[in-house]
Coordinates of C-alpha atoms in Angstrom, one line a residue:
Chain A
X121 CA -18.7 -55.3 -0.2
X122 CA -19.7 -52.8 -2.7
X123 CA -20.0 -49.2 -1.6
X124 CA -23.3 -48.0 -0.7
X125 CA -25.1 -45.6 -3.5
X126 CA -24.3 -42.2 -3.0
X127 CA -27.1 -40.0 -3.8
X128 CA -24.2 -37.4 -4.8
X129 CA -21.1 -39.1 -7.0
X130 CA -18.3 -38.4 -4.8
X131 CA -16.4 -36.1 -7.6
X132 CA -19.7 -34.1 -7.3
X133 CA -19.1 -33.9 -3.8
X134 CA -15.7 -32.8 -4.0
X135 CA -17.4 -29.9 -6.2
X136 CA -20.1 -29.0 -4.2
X137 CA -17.6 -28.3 -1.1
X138 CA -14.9 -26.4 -3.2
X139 CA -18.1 -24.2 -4.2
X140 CA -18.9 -23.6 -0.9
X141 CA -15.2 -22.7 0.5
X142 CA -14.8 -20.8 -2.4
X143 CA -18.5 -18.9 -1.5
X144 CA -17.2 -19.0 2.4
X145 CA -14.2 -17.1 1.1
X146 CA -15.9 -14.3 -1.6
X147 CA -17.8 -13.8 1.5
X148 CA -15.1 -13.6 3.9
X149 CA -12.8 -11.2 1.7
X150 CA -15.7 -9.1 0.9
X151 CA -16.2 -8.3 4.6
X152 CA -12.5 -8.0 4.9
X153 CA -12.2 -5.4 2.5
X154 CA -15.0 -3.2 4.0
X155 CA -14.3 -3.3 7.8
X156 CA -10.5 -4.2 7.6
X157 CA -9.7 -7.9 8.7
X158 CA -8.6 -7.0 12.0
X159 CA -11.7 -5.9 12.4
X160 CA -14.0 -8.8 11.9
X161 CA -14.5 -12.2 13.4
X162 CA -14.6 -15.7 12.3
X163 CA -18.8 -15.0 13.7
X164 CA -18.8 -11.8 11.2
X165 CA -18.5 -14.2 8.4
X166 CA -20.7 -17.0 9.6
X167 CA -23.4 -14.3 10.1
X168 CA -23.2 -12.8 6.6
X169 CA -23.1 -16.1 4.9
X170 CA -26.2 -17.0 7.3
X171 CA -24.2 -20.2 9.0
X172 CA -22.9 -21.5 11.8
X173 CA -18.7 -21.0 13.3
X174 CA -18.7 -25.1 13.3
X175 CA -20.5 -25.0 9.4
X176 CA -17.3 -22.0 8.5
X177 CA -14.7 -24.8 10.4
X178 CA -15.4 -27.8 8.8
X179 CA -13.9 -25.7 5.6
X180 CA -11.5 -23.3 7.1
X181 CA -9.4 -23.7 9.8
X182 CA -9.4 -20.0 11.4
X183 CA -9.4 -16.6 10.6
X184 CA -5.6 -16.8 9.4
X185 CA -6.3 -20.1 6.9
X186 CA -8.9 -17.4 5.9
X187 CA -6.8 -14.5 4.8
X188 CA -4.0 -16.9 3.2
X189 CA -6.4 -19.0 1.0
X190 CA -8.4 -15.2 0.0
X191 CA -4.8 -13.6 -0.8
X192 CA -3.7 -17.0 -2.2
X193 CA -6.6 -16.7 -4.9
X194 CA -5.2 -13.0 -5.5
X195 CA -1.6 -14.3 -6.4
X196 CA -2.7 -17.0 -8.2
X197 CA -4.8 -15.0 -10.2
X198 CA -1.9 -12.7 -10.6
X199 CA 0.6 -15.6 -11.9
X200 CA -2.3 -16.5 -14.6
X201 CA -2.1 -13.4 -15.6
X202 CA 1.9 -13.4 -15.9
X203 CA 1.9 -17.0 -17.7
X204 CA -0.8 -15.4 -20.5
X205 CA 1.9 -12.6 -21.0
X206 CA 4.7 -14.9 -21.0
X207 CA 3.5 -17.2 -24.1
X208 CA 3.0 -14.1 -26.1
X209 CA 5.8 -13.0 -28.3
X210 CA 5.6 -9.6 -27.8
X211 CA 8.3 -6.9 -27.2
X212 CA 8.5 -6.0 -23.4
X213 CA 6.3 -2.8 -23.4
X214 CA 3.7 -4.6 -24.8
X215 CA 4.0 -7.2 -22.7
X216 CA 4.4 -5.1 -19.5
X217 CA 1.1 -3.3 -20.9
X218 CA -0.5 -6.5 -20.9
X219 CA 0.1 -7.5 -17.3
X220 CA -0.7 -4.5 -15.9
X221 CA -4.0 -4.3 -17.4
X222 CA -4.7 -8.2 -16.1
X223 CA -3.1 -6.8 -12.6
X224 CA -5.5 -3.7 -12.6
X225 CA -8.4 -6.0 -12.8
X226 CA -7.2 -8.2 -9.6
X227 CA -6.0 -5.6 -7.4
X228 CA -10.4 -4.2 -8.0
X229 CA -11.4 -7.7 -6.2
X230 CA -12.0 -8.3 -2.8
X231 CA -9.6 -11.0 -3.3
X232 CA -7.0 -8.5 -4.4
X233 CA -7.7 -6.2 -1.8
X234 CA -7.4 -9.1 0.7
X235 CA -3.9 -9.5 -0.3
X236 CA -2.1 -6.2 -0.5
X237 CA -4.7 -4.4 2.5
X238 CA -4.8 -7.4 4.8
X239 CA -2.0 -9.3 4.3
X240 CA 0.5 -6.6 6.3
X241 CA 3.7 -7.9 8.1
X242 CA 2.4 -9.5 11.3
X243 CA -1.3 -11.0 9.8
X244 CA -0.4 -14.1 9.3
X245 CA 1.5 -16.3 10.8
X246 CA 5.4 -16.6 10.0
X247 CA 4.9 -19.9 7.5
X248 CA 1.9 -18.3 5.5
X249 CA 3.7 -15.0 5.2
X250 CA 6.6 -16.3 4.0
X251 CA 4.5 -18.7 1.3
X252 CA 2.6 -15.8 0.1
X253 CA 5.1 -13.2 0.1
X254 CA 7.6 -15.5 -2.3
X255 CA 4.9 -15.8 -4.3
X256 CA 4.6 -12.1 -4.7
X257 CA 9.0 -11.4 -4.8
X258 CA 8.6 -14.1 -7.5
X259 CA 6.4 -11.9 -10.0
X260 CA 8.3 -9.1 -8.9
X261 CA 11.9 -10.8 -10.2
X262 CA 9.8 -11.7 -13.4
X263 CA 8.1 -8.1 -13.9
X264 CA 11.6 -7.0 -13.7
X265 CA 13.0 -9.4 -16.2
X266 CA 10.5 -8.3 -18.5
X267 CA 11.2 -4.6 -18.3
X268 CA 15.0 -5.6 -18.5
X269 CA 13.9 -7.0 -21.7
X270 CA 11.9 -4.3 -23.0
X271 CA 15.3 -2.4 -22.7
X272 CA 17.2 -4.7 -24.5
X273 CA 14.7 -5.2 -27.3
X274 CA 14.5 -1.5 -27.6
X275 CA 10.5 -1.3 -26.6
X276 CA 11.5 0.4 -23.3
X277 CA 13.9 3.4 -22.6
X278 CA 17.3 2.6 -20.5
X279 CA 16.1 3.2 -17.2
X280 CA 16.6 1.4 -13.4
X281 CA 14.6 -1.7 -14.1
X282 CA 14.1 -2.3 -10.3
X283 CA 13.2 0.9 -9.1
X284 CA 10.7 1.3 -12.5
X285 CA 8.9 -2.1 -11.3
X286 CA 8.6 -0.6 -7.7
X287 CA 7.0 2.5 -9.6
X288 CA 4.4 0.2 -11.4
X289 CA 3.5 -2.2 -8.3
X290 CA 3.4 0.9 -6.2
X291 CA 0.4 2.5 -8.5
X292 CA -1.1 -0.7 -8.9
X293 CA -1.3 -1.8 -5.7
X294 CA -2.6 1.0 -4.4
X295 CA -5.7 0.9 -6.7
X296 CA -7.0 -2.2 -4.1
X297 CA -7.3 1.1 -1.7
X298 CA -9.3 4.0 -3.3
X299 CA -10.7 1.5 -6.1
X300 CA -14.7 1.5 -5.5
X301 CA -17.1 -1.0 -7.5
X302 CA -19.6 1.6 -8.1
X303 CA -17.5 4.4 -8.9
X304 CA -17.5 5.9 -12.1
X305 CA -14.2 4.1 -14.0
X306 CA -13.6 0.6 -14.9
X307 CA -10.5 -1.3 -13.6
X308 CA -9.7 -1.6 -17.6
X309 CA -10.1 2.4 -18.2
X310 CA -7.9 2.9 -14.8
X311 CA -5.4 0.7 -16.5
X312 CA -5.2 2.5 -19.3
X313 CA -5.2 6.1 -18.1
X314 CA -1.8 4.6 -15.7
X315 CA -0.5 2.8 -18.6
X316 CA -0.9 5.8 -20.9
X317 CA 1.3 7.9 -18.4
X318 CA 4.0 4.9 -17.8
X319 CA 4.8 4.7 -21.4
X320 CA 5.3 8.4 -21.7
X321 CA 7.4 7.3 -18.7
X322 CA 9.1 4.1 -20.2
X323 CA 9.2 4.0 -23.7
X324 CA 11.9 5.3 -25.7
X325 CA 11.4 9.1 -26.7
X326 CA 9.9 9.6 -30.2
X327 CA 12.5 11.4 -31.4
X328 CA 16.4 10.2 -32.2
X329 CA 17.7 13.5 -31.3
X330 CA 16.6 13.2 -28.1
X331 CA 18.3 9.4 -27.3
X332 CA 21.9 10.9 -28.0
Chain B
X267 CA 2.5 30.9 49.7
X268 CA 5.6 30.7 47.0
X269 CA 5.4 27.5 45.1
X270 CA 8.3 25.4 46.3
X271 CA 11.7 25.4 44.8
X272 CA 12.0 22.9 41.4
X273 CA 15.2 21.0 40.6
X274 CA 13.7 21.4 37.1
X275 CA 12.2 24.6 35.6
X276 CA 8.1 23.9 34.8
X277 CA 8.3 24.5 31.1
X278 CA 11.5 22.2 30.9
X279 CA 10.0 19.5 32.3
X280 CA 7.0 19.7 29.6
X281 CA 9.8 19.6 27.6
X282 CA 11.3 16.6 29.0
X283 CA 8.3 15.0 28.9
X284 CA 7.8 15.2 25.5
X285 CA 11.1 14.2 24.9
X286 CA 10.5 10.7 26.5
X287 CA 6.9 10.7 24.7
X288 CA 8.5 11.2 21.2
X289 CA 11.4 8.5 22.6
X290 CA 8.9 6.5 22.8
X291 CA 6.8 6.9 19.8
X292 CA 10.1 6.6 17.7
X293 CA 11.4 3.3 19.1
X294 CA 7.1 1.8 19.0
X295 CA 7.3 2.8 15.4
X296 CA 10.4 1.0 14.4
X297 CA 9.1 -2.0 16.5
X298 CA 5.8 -1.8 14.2
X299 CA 8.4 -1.3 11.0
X300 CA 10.0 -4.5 11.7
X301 CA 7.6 -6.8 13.2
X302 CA 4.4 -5.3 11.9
X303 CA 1.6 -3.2 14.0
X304 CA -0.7 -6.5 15.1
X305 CA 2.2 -8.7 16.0
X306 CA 3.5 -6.1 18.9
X307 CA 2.2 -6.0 22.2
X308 CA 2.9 -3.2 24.5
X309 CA 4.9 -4.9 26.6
X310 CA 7.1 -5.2 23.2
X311 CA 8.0 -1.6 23.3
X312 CA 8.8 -1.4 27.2
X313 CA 10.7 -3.9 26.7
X314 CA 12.7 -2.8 23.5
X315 CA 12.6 0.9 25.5
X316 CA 14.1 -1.4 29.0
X317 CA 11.0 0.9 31.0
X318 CA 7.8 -1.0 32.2
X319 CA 4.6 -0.6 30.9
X320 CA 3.1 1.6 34.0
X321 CA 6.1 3.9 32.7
X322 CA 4.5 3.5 29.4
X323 CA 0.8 4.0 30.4
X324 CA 2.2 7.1 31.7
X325 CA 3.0 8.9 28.4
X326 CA 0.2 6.7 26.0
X327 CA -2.8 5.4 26.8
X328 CA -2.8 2.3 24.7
X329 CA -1.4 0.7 21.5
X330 CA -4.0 2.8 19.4
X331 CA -3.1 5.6 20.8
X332 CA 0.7 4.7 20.0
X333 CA 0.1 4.2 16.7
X334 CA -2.1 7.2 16.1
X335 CA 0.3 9.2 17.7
X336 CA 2.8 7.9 15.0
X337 CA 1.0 7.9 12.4
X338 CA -0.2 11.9 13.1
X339 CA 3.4 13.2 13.2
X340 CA 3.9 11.6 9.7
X341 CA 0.9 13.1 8.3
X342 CA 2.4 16.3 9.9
X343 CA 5.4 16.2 8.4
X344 CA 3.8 15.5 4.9
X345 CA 1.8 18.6 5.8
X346 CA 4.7 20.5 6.4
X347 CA 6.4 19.6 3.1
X348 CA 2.7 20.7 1.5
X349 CA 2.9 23.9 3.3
X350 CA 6.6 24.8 2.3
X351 CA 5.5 24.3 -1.0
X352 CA 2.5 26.2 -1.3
X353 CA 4.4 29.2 -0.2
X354 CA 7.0 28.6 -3.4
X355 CA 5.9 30.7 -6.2
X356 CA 6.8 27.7 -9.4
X357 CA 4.7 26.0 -11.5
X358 CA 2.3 23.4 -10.9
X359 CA 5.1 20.9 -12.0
X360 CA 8.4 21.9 -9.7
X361 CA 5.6 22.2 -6.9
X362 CA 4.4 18.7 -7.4
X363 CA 8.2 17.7 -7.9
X364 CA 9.4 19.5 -4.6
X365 CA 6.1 18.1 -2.6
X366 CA 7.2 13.8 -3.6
X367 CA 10.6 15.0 -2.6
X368 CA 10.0 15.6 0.5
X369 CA 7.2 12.8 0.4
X370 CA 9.6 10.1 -0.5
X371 CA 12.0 11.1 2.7
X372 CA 9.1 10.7 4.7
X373 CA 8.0 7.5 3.4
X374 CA 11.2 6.3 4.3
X375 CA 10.8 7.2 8.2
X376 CA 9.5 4.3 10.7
X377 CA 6.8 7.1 11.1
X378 CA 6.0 6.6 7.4
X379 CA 5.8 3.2 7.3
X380 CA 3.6 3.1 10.5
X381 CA 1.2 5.4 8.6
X382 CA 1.0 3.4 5.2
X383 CA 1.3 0.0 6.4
X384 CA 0.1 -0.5 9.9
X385 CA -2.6 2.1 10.0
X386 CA -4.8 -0.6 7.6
X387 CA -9.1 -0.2 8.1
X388 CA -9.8 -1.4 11.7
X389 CA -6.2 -0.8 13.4
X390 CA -7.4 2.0 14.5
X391 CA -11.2 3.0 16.1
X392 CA -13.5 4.5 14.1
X393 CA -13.0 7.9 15.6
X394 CA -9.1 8.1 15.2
X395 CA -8.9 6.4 11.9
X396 CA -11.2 9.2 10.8
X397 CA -9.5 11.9 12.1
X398 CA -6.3 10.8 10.4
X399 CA -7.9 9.7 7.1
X400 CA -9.4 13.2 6.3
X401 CA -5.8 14.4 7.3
X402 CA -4.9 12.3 4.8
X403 CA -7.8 12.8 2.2
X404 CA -7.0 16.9 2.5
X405 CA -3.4 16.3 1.2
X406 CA -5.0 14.2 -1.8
X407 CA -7.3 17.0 -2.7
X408 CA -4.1 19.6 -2.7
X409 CA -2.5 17.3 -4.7
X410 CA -4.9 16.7 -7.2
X411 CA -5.2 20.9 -6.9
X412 CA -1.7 21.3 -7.9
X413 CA -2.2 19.0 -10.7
X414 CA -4.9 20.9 -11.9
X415 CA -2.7 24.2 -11.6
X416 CA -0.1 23.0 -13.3
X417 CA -2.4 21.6 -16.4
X418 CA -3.6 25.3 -16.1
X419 CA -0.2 27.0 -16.3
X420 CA 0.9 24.6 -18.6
X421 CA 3.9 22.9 -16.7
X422 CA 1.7 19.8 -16.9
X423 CA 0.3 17.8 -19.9
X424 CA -3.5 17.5 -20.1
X425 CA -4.6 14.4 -18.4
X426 CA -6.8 12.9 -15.3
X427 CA -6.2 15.2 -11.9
X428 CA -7.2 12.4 -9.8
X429 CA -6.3 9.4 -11.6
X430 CA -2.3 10.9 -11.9
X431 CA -2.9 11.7 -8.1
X432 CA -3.3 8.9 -7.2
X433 CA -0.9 6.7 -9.3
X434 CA 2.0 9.3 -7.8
X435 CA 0.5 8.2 -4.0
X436 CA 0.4 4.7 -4.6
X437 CA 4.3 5.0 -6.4
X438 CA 5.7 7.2 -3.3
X439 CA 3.9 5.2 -0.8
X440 CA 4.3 1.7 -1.8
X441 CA 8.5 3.1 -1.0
X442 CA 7.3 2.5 2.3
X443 CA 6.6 -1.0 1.9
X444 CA 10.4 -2.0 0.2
X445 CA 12.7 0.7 1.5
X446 CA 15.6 -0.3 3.6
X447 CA 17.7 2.1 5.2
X448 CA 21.0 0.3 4.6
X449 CA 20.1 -0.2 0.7
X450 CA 22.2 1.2 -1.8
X451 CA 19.2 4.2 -2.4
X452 CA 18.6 7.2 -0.7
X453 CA 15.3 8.5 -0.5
X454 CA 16.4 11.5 -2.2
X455 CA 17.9 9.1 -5.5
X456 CA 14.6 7.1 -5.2
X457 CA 12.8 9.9 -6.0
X458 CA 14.5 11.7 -8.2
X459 CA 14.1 8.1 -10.4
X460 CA 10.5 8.1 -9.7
X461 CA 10.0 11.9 -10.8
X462 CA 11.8 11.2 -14.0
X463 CA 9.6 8.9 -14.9
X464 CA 6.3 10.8 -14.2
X465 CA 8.0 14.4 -15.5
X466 CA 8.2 12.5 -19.0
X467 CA 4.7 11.1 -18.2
X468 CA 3.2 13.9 -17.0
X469 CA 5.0 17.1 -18.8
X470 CA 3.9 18.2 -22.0
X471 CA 5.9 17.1 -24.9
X472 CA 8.9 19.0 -26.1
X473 CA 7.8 19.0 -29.7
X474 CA 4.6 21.4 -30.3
X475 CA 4.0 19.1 -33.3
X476 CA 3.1 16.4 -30.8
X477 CA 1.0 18.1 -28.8
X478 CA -1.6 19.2 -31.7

């Protein structure tokens, strides 16, 4: 029997709905990151995106498949970032420079204020965490390895490796809190005012003498 | 007619009281540490404590009022650091240095933790998380003040106030987020790393040449 004519071809289809999850999401981790996701309801989101709870379920299972597939877009967008630095042959400062600059740009989304604001110990439950947060140690091993070999290529000072990746998430991360879309300086000029002061920080000292 | 005989002086028993309230508050916060504010009921503390809740009713009204309660006594202590610093007569610099010392021991406290990670928009209502935000706002402000005086006294490099404030904050306080007590890092070593790296970010030069 042949199939029936589809006023929509059925890739199209599969389009249109990824368009709206992915709307049903913006949505969601935009009111996330205003009121706090504890703080709003599956019905919060259906009445900003002007729908119905059954309409927001036949995309999303509940408010936690919510938070994991908004922080999940984060992370992703995080590892792009990391892949684009990794085909570059650059020295390690550079390409440490690099991430963070694609990093400060996430962490100003709602999506990456979803994942470092919302996603707390306790928000989701123990099999999402524990996806999502290996996600995260994973660019945290490979930020590290990247400094490490900044030190050995000579772009970097000898320093703790770990403790100067904690140093870098830590300012980064905390953008997603203070960070305001109308305010006065771009996630790009932010990036470079921190990066400015972690090179100072990182790189080896202009002067020989002072290496001894 | 004379008040009747107490086993227990008046003022000791406050004292005793407050005792079991901090008891409390210190075992709620290291519940919170470890499992994460929204996954602990009430009930989870009585029971970690071995009381009942009417016991804990007694001393807190509810969970919001257990974590502001937590939350406050960190933001006091970071006060008090403030405080002891402001009365030290050193440059802008040493002041800022002395201030994330004592920051990055509190950061390592459950107490510190509570505050950074389980005090998230909507934990809290509106009126609480308010009255502990502009705590924590004012010690932004004397921060960025410091900052400012030591750019003016010229133990500090020109650069952004705020934007240097805040990447110190988001460094010192992601600590709460990785710190383990039985790590191979005391607070004290983690900051001293930390405060390396901002002094040669941060300081001016050593070479006038540079600084022309």
């Amino acid at each position: 029997m042949p199939e029936p004519t589809r006023l929509v071809p059925r890739e199209a289809q599969g389009g249109l709905r990824d368009a709206k999850r992915q709307a049903i999401l913006r949505a969601a981790a935009s009111i996330f990151a205003e009121r706090g996701y504890h703080n709003t309801s599956v019905s919060d989101v259906a009445e900003a995106l002007n729908v119905s709870k059954p309409f927001l379920y036949y995309y999303l299972k509940n408010k936690e498949d919510i938070l994991f597939e908004c922080s999940r877009i984060a992370t992703e967008q995080l590892h792009d970032v990391l892949e684009q630095v990794r085909r570059t042959a650059a020295p390690g400062w550079e390409k440490l420079r690099l991430l963070f600059r694609g990093y400060a740009r996430v962490m100003s989304t709602d999506f990456g204020i979803c994942l470092i604001r919302s996603t707390t110990p306790g928000s989701l439950p123990a099999d999402l965490h524990e996806r999502l947060f290996s996600g995260r140690r994973r660019l945290n091993r490979e930020v590290e390895r990247i400094v490490a070999e900044g030190i050995a290529d000579g772009s970097i000072r000898s320093l703790h490796p770990q403790l100067a990746t904690f140093a870098l998430f830590g300012a980064f991360n905390w953008i997603s809190t203070w960070y305001r879309s109308d305010g006065s300086m771009s996630p790009d000029a932010i990036a470079d005012t921190y990066l400015d002061l972690f090179a100072r920080g990182m790189r080896p000292e202009a002067g020989p003498a002072d290496r001894a």
